Short mmCIF file of C-alpha atoms in Angstrom, two decimals:
data_model
loop_
_atom_site.label_atom_id
_atom_site.label_comp_id
_atom_site.label_asym_id
_atom_site.label_seq_id
_atom_site.Cartn_x
_atom_site.Cartn_y
_atom_site.Cartn_z
CA MET A 1267 5.04 49.66 12.25
CA THR A 1268 6.59 50.16 8.74
CA THR A 1269 10.01 50.43 10.16
CA GLN A 1270 9.33 47.33 12.11
CA ARG A 1271 8.39 45.48 9.33
CA LYS A 1272 11.21 46.61 7.08
CA SER A 1273 13.72 45.68 9.89
CA SER A 1274 12.18 42.22 10.16
CA ALA A 1275 12.29 41.57 6.34
CA GLY A 1276 15.86 42.77 6.53
CA ALA A 1277 16.72 40.18 9.35
CA ALA A 1278 14.88 37.32 7.40
CA ARG A 1279 16.99 38.30 4.32
CA ARG A 1280 20.20 38.23 6.50
CA SER A 1281 19.02 35.07 8.14
CA GLU A 1282 18.29 33.36 4.75
CA SER A 1283 21.94 34.62 3.42
CA SER A 1284 23.67 33.18 6.50
CA ARG A 1285 21.80 29.82 5.98
CA ARG A 1286 22.93 29.65 2.35
CA ALA A 1287 26.54 30.69 3.45
CA ILE A 1288 26.42 27.94 5.93
CA LEU A 1289 25.01 25.20 3.73
CA THR A 1290 27.57 26.08 0.93
CA ALA A 1291 30.45 26.02 3.48
CA ALA A 1292 29.50 22.71 4.78
CA PHE A 1293 29.29 21.27 1.23
CA GLU A 1294 32.52 22.81 0.21
CA LEU A 1295 34.41 21.79 3.48
CA VAL A 1296 33.49 18.17 3.62
CA GLN A 1297 34.92 17.78 -0.19
CA GLU A 1298 38.06 19.13 1.19
CA VAL A 1299 38.50 17.54 4.51
CA GLY A 1300 36.20 14.59 4.51
CA TYR A 1301 33.48 13.95 6.88
CA ALA A 1302 35.36 12.94 9.82
CA LYS A 1303 37.23 16.05 9.88
CA LEU A 1304 34.21 18.20 9.24
CA SER A 1305 33.30 20.12 12.33
CA VAL A 1306 30.49 22.75 13.16
CA GLU A 1307 33.57 25.10 13.95
CA GLY A 1308 35.04 24.55 10.66
CA ILE A 1309 31.72 25.22 8.81
CA ALA A 1310 31.19 28.36 11.00
CA ALA A 1311 34.56 29.76 10.16
CA ARG A 1312 34.26 29.17 6.45
CA ALA A 1313 30.62 30.67 6.35
CA GLY A 1314 31.84 33.77 8.54
CA VAL A 1315 29.32 33.03 11.34
CA GLY A 1316 29.33 32.26 14.89
CA LYS A 1317 29.07 28.65 15.96
CA GLN A 1318 26.18 29.58 17.93
CA THR A 1319 24.42 30.57 14.89
CA ILE A 1320 24.74 27.12 13.57
CA TYR A 1321 23.57 25.22 16.76
CA ARG A 1322 20.67 27.62 16.61
CA TRP A 1323 19.33 25.90 13.51
CA TRP A 1324 20.98 22.58 13.43
CA PRO A 1325 21.69 20.03 16.09
CA SER A 1326 24.67 18.41 14.39
CA LYS A 1327 27.20 18.57 11.41
CA GLY A 1328 25.07 15.65 9.81
CA ALA A 1329 22.07 17.84 10.03
CA VAL A 1330 23.90 20.64 8.18
CA LEU A 1331 25.18 18.48 5.29
CA PHE A 1332 21.81 17.05 4.96
CA ASP A 1333 20.29 20.34 4.44
CA ALA A 1334 22.96 21.38 1.98
CA PHE A 1335 21.89 18.35 -0.14
CA LEU A 1336 18.19 19.61 0.18
CA MET A 1337 19.24 23.11 -1.04
CA LEU A 1338 21.16 21.54 -4.03
CA SER A 1339 18.28 19.19 -4.99
CA GLU A 1340 15.73 22.05 -4.73
CA GLY A 1341 17.95 23.91 -7.23
CA ALA A 1342 17.54 20.98 -9.55
CA ASP A 1343 13.85 21.01 -9.43
CA GLY A 1344 13.26 22.10 -13.03
CA GLU A 1345 14.41 18.79 -14.44
CA ALA A 1346 12.34 16.45 -12.26
CA ALA A 1347 11.84 13.86 -14.81
CA LEU A 1348 14.03 11.16 -16.42
CA PRO A 1349 14.60 11.06 -20.30
CA ASP A 1350 11.75 9.26 -22.11
CA THR A 1351 12.35 8.60 -25.61
CA GLY A 1352 10.46 5.45 -25.84
CA ASP A 1353 13.55 3.33 -25.55
CA LEU A 1354 13.79 2.30 -22.02
CA GLU A 1355 17.08 0.49 -22.09
CA ALA A 1356 18.80 3.42 -24.01
CA ASP A 1357 17.18 5.97 -21.26
CA LEU A 1358 18.28 4.03 -18.27
CA LYS A 1359 21.87 3.79 -19.60
CA THR A 1360 21.85 7.63 -20.30
CA VAL A 1361 20.67 7.98 -16.51
CA LEU A 1362 22.94 5.53 -14.87
CA ARG A 1363 26.01 6.80 -16.88
CA ALA A 1364 25.11 10.24 -15.36
CA THR A 1365 24.94 8.74 -12.04
CA VAL A 1366 28.41 7.05 -12.54
CA ALA A 1367 29.97 10.19 -13.73
CA GLU A 1368 28.37 12.25 -10.55
CA LEU A 1369 29.72 9.49 -8.20
CA ASN A 1370 33.20 9.65 -9.69
CA ASP A 1371 33.21 13.39 -9.14
CA PRO A 1372 34.80 14.08 -5.94
CA ARG A 1373 32.71 17.36 -5.58
CA TYR A 1374 29.75 15.23 -5.21
CA GLY A 1375 30.99 11.98 -4.27
CA GLU A 1376 32.66 12.90 -1.14
CA PRO A 1377 29.79 14.66 0.49
CA MET A 1378 27.33 11.87 -0.67
CA ARG A 1379 29.69 9.14 0.97
CA ALA A 1380 29.42 11.23 4.24
CA LEU A 1381 25.80 11.44 4.00
CA SER A 1382 25.35 7.70 3.15
CA THR A 1383 27.27 6.61 6.20
CA GLU A 1384 25.54 9.12 8.41
CA ILE A 1385 22.25 7.44 7.36
CA THR A 1386 23.50 3.91 7.92
CA HIS A 1387 24.25 4.91 11.74
CA ASP A 1388 21.15 7.34 12.27
CA PRO A 1389 17.87 5.65 11.66
CA GLU A 1390 16.14 9.19 12.20
CA LEU A 1391 18.27 11.02 9.70
CA ALA A 1392 17.43 8.02 7.45
CA ALA A 1393 13.74 8.65 7.78
CA VAL A 1394 13.89 12.17 6.98
CA TYR A 1395 16.20 11.41 3.94
CA ALA A 1396 13.76 8.91 2.61
CA GLU A 1397 10.92 11.36 3.04
CA ARG A 1398 12.49 14.37 1.71
CA LEU A 1399 15.24 13.26 -0.77
CA ASP A 1400 15.25 9.77 -1.73
CA GLY A 1401 11.34 9.31 -1.84
CA PRO A 1402 10.91 12.21 -4.38
CA MET A 1403 14.00 10.81 -6.39
CA LYS A 1404 12.56 7.20 -6.46
CA GLU A 1405 9.20 8.50 -7.56
CA ILE A 1406 10.85 10.28 -10.45
CA LYS A 1407 12.50 7.03 -11.52
CA LYS A 1408 9.29 4.91 -11.08
CA GLU A 1409 7.53 7.38 -13.25
CA ARG A 1410 9.84 6.39 -16.12
CA LEU A 1411 9.36 2.80 -15.38
CA ARG A 1412 5.62 3.18 -15.03
CA SER A 1413 5.60 4.64 -18.61
CA ALA A 1414 7.61 1.60 -19.87
CA GLN A 1415 5.25 -0.65 -18.01
CA ARG A 1416 2.28 0.81 -19.91
CA ALA A 1417 4.02 0.38 -23.16
CA GLY A 1418 4.64 -3.44 -22.32
CA GLN A 1419 8.33 -3.03 -21.99
CA LEU A 1420 8.29 -4.16 -18.32
CA ALA A 1421 6.53 -7.16 -16.74
CA ALA A 1422 3.06 -6.28 -15.80
CA ASP A 1423 3.20 -7.48 -12.20
CA LEU A 1424 6.74 -5.90 -11.62
CA ASP A 1425 7.17 -4.16 -8.15
CA LEU A 1426 8.36 -0.87 -9.26
CA ASP A 1427 10.18 -0.13 -5.97
CA LEU A 1428 12.03 -3.27 -6.36
CA ALA A 1429 12.77 -2.60 -9.84
CA VAL A 1430 14.45 0.80 -8.95
CA GLU A 1431 16.44 -1.07 -6.33
CA MET A 1432 17.59 -3.59 -8.94
CA LEU A 1433 18.79 -0.88 -11.05
CA TRP A 1434 20.41 1.63 -8.77
CA GLY A 1435 21.10 -0.62 -5.76
CA PRO A 1436 24.08 -2.60 -7.31
CA LEU A 1437 25.71 0.49 -8.32
CA GLN A 1438 25.28 2.44 -5.08
CA ASN A 1439 26.67 -0.66 -3.24
CA ARG A 1440 29.67 -1.00 -5.63
CA TRP A 1441 30.37 2.57 -5.10
CA LEU A 1442 29.95 2.60 -1.14
CA GLN A 1443 31.63 -0.79 -0.54
CA ARG A 1444 34.55 0.08 -3.24
CA GLY A 1445 33.71 -3.24 -4.87
CA GLY A 1446 35.00 -2.38 -8.07
CA PRO A 1447 35.37 0.56 -10.61
CA LEU A 1448 32.26 2.64 -11.85
CA THR A 1449 32.51 2.94 -15.55
CA PRO A 1450 30.03 3.87 -18.30
CA GLU A 1451 30.42 0.16 -19.40
CA TYR A 1452 29.45 -0.99 -15.97
CA ALA A 1453 26.27 1.21 -16.09
CA ASP A 1454 25.38 -0.33 -19.49
CA ARG A 1455 25.81 -3.98 -18.44
CA LEU A 1456 24.00 -3.32 -15.29
CA VAL A 1457 20.96 -2.11 -17.13
CA GLU A 1458 20.89 -4.97 -19.71
CA THR A 1459 21.39 -7.60 -16.81
CA ALA A 1460 18.68 -6.07 -14.76
CA LEU A 1461 16.48 -5.87 -17.84
CA ASN A 1462 17.00 -9.43 -19.12
CA GLY A 1463 17.44 -11.14 -15.83
CA LEU A 1464 20.06 -13.77 -15.20
CA ARG A 1465 18.34 -16.64 -16.67
CA PRO A 1466 18.79 -17.24 -20.37
CA ARG A 1467 16.05 -15.78 -22.81
CA ARG A 1468 15.43 -17.30 -26.01
CA MET B 742 67.92 -23.79 24.70
CA THR B 743 65.10 -26.07 25.70
CA THR B 744 64.03 -23.38 28.44
CA GLN B 745 64.34 -20.81 25.90
CA ARG B 746 62.11 -22.53 23.30
CA LYS B 747 59.52 -23.35 26.04
CA SER B 748 59.29 -19.80 27.10
CA SER B 749 58.80 -18.38 23.66
CA ALA B 750 56.08 -21.08 23.15
CA GLY B 751 54.56 -19.90 26.29
CA ALA B 752 54.71 -16.11 25.06
CA ALA B 753 53.24 -17.12 21.67
CA ARG B 754 50.37 -18.87 23.60
CA ARG B 755 49.92 -15.91 25.79
CA SER B 756 49.94 -13.46 22.47
CA GLU B 757 47.53 -15.46 20.84
CA SER B 758 45.20 -15.61 23.74
CA SER B 759 45.41 -11.79 24.31
CA ARG B 760 44.90 -11.36 20.57
CA ARG B 761 41.66 -13.38 20.68
CA ALA B 762 40.49 -11.59 23.86
CA ILE B 763 40.92 -8.30 22.12
CA LEU B 764 39.17 -9.22 19.03
CA THR B 765 36.22 -10.81 20.93
CA ALA B 766 36.13 -7.62 23.16
CA ALA B 767 35.94 -5.43 20.09
CA PHE B 768 33.14 -7.52 18.27
CA GLU B 769 31.03 -7.46 21.55
CA LEU B 770 31.57 -3.76 22.45
CA VAL B 771 30.67 -2.61 19.03
CA GLN B 772 27.32 -4.15 19.36
CA GLU B 773 26.91 -2.54 22.77
CA VAL B 774 27.82 1.07 22.21
CA GLY B 775 27.89 1.47 18.40
CA TYR B 776 31.00 2.28 16.17
CA ALA B 777 31.04 5.86 17.04
CA LYS B 778 31.62 5.25 20.64
CA LEU B 779 33.98 2.26 20.25
CA SER B 780 37.48 3.07 21.35
CA VAL B 781 40.77 1.52 21.85
CA GLU B 782 40.69 2.11 25.39
CA GLY B 783 37.28 0.48 25.73
CA ILE B 784 38.47 -2.61 23.91
CA ALA B 785 41.64 -2.68 26.11
CA ALA B 786 39.60 -2.44 29.24
CA ARG B 787 37.15 -5.20 28.23
CA ALA B 788 39.91 -7.47 26.95
CA GLY B 789 42.06 -6.91 30.24
CA VAL B 790 44.95 -5.72 28.52
CA GLY B 791 46.90 -2.29 28.10
CA LYS B 792 46.01 0.15 25.35
CA GLN B 793 49.69 -0.22 24.19
CA THR B 794 49.27 -3.90 23.59
CA ILE B 795 46.49 -2.96 21.04
CA TYR B 796 48.57 -0.27 19.20
CA ARG B 797 51.36 -2.72 18.89
CA TRP B 798 49.24 -4.92 16.59
CA TRP B 799 46.71 -2.71 15.15
CA PRO B 800 46.94 0.97 14.04
CA SER B 801 43.21 1.67 14.73
CA LYS B 802 39.86 0.58 16.15
CA GLY B 803 38.77 0.01 12.50
CA ALA B 804 41.65 -2.46 11.98
CA VAL B 805 40.82 -4.38 15.14
CA LEU B 806 37.20 -4.71 14.14
CA PHE B 807 38.31 -5.90 10.65
CA ASP B 808 40.43 -8.73 12.28
CA ALA B 809 37.42 -9.72 14.57
CA PHE B 810 35.46 -10.26 11.37
CA LEU B 811 38.47 -12.36 9.82
CA MET B 812 38.49 -14.52 12.96
CA LEU B 813 34.85 -15.15 12.83
CA SER B 814 34.82 -15.89 9.16
CA GLU B 815 37.88 -18.25 9.58
CA GLY B 816 35.88 -20.15 12.12
CA ALA B 817 33.23 -20.82 9.48
CA ASP B 818 35.57 -22.33 6.95
CA GLY B 819 34.09 -25.82 7.19
CA GLU B 820 30.86 -24.71 5.47
CA ALA B 821 32.35 -22.73 2.60
CA ALA B 822 29.84 -23.68 -0.07
CA LEU B 823 26.34 -22.44 -0.82
CA PRO B 824 23.57 -25.26 -0.82
CA ASP B 825 23.28 -26.99 -4.39
CA THR B 826 20.00 -28.89 -4.52
CA GLY B 827 19.90 -28.32 -8.32
CA ASP B 828 16.99 -25.75 -7.81
CA LEU B 829 18.85 -22.55 -8.18
CA GLU B 830 15.88 -20.38 -7.24
CA ALA B 831 15.19 -22.31 -4.15
CA ASP B 832 18.84 -22.35 -3.11
CA LEU B 833 19.31 -18.63 -3.58
CA LYS B 834 16.28 -17.87 -1.61
CA THR B 835 17.46 -20.06 1.31
CA VAL B 836 20.81 -18.23 1.23
CA LEU B 837 19.28 -14.75 0.88
CA ARG B 838 16.82 -15.36 3.68
CA ALA B 839 19.67 -16.27 5.93
CA THR B 840 21.61 -13.19 5.08
CA VAL B 841 18.41 -11.18 5.86
CA ALA B 842 18.36 -12.93 9.43
CA GLU B 843 22.00 -12.12 9.85
CA LEU B 844 21.57 -8.52 9.10
CA ASN B 845 18.54 -8.22 11.31
CA ASP B 846 20.29 -9.77 14.15
CA PRO B 847 22.03 -6.74 16.18
CA ARG B 848 24.70 -8.95 17.18
CA TYR B 849 26.03 -9.18 13.68
CA GLY B 850 24.20 -6.23 12.06
CA GLU B 851 25.87 -3.34 14.25
CA PRO B 852 29.53 -4.60 13.77
CA MET B 853 28.59 -5.10 10.04
CA ARG B 854 27.39 -1.49 9.73
CA ALA B 855 30.52 -0.34 11.36
CA LEU B 856 32.65 -2.32 9.01
CA SER B 857 31.01 -1.10 6.12
CA THR B 858 30.99 2.44 6.62
CA GLU B 859 34.61 2.13 7.66
CA ILE B 860 35.24 0.61 4.16
CA THR B 861 33.20 3.68 2.47
CA HIS B 862 35.76 6.08 3.99
CA ASP B 863 39.00 4.07 3.73
CA PRO B 864 40.18 2.75 0.35
CA GLU B 865 43.02 0.87 2.06
CA LEU B 866 40.80 -1.16 4.27
CA ALA B 867 38.43 -1.56 1.35
CA ALA B 868 41.23 -3.28 -0.60
CA VAL B 869 42.13 -5.54 2.35
CA TYR B 870 38.54 -6.44 2.93
CA ALA B 871 38.07 -7.21 -0.98
CA GLU B 872 41.04 -9.40 -0.82
CA ARG B 873 40.54 -11.26 2.46
CA LEU B 874 36.81 -11.44 3.16
CA ASP B 875 34.67 -10.24 0.17
CA GLY B 876 36.60 -11.89 -2.33
CA PRO B 877 36.36 -15.43 -0.87
CA MET B 878 32.82 -15.03 -0.09
CA LYS B 879 32.14 -13.83 -3.64
CA GLU B 880 34.03 -16.83 -4.97
CA ILE B 881 31.83 -19.16 -3.01
CA LYS B 882 28.65 -17.45 -4.50
CA LYS B 883 30.12 -17.47 -8.09
CA GLU B 884 30.76 -21.26 -7.74
CA ARG B 885 27.16 -21.81 -7.01
CA LEU B 886 26.08 -19.73 -9.99
CA ARG B 887 28.82 -21.44 -12.29
CA SER B 888 27.28 -24.80 -11.56
CA ALA B 889 23.84 -23.46 -12.39
CA GLN B 890 25.24 -21.96 -15.74
CA ARG B 891 26.68 -25.36 -16.56
CA ALA B 892 23.24 -26.90 -16.18
CA GLY B 893 21.77 -24.10 -18.60
CA GLN B 894 19.77 -22.26 -15.70
CA LEU B 895 21.76 -19.17 -16.28
CA ALA B 896 22.50 -17.21 -19.48
CA ALA B 897 25.80 -18.59 -20.87
CA ASP B 898 27.17 -15.13 -21.48
CA LEU B 899 26.43 -13.83 -17.95
CA ASP B 900 29.05 -11.91 -16.05
CA LEU B 901 29.01 -13.79 -12.71
CA ASP B 902 30.56 -10.88 -10.75
CA LEU B 903 27.76 -8.79 -11.98
CA ALA B 904 25.12 -11.58 -11.18
CA VAL B 905 26.46 -11.57 -7.66
CA GLU B 906 26.00 -7.81 -7.38
CA MET B 907 22.52 -8.27 -8.87
CA LEU B 908 21.42 -10.54 -6.13
CA TRP B 909 23.34 -9.34 -3.09
CA GLY B 910 23.58 -5.60 -3.90
CA PRO B 911 20.04 -4.12 -3.57
CA LEU B 912 19.82 -6.23 -0.32
CA GLN B 913 22.95 -4.76 1.19
CA ASN B 914 22.17 -1.39 -0.25
CA ARG B 915 18.57 -1.50 1.32
CA TRP B 916 20.15 -2.53 4.56
CA LEU B 917 22.75 0.16 4.73
CA GLN B 918 20.58 2.99 3.52
CA ARG B 919 17.76 1.77 5.44
CA GLY B 920 15.57 1.97 2.33
CA GLY B 921 13.10 -0.35 3.73
CA PRO B 922 12.42 -3.54 5.94
CA LEU B 923 14.43 -6.77 5.25
CA THR B 924 12.01 -9.58 5.39
CA PRO B 925 12.11 -13.19 4.06
CA GLU B 926 9.41 -12.19 1.44
CA TYR B 927 11.70 -9.44 0.25
CA ALA B 928 14.69 -11.95 -0.19
CA ASP B 929 12.27 -14.03 -2.22
CA ARG B 930 11.07 -11.42 -4.55
CA LEU B 931 14.55 -10.18 -5.00
CA VAL B 932 15.80 -13.53 -6.22
CA GLU B 933 12.79 -13.94 -8.56
CA THR B 934 13.09 -10.50 -10.01
CA ALA B 935 16.92 -10.87 -10.49
CA LEU B 936 16.54 -14.25 -12.35
CA ASN B 937 13.64 -13.22 -14.34
CA GLY B 938 14.70 -9.61 -15.13
CA LEU B 939 12.39 -6.53 -15.41
CA ARG B 940 11.28 -7.30 -18.93
CA PRO B 941 8.24 -9.38 -19.48
CA ARG B 942 8.99 -13.14 -20.09
CA ARG B 943 6.28 -15.23 -22.23
#
């Protein structure tokens, strides 16, 4: 019995280490070759496992890449709140500038482009993404907005889901559609314009 | 000479009719099979031309699809202005509701998803798209906003490019990322929130 237990613990450890090797390989490889040329064969070779090991756990390269994102985001669990200095505009600028820097970094940008286009064409993956990655991120953003709303800095009847889309949507869309450069100044202007609105304020 | 000229006019006509048949076939086929399964072979079969005819004019299926969009947008040249009743909010709601209806219609939605993801992964196509399709459309939108700005309905120092992104970016992004349903009510709320901003107005 003891031996048996030991050996399945060992198998679980080996499994977990293969899983991590596969996810890391997928994330690295997509940066190097792009999503179109990413293949399960390539991931297997980089991770030092057989192709069938991957297919045992994931149905497609898109699914592997998605889990690679989940692994990364779980690693970042400790810092699951936006800055809250009391100055909403300054805090949002800090956050959107960080988003700009991340999207401009090919180590993150390329895999994220791949994930985004997979979601565009795959409603099922989109649902899992919404539930496991985007949903929790959105909740973190809304929490910061809720705090500002309590402080009277945001309209009392504001729809916070829509508010998140007003701040991050144009940025994400400019990035995906390559509509213009993503700069820190762009992040600042976007925050100011979303907060103030297009109509004049006296 | 006359015969020669006649015969090249005939060839040009035949060329133009093959070109239109190919573009129409590409647009129809992507609706039926999706972009991943769209192929130059499939387009050629549907259009009743040889594969080599397509490759003589276009380097890839993405390029064919892009020209199909151009052909459609040229057909719509007559109505190249947004409504201007003097009521900016009402006019923008009309336009964004029309955009919502169009994106929800699979005849347009599916090819547009395909084009959008091509652009995400292809900076060269993105540049051509920006110049020939998105640029002119953006100019039409800005023209309407400029008229409102002259009437004092928009902030005098508003960056009109950014204003266009604030109105259409969240919509486009929600659609591409499948972040939620696109409804007429969503279009209305988006217009109101962009115009008023997230901060309270007294």
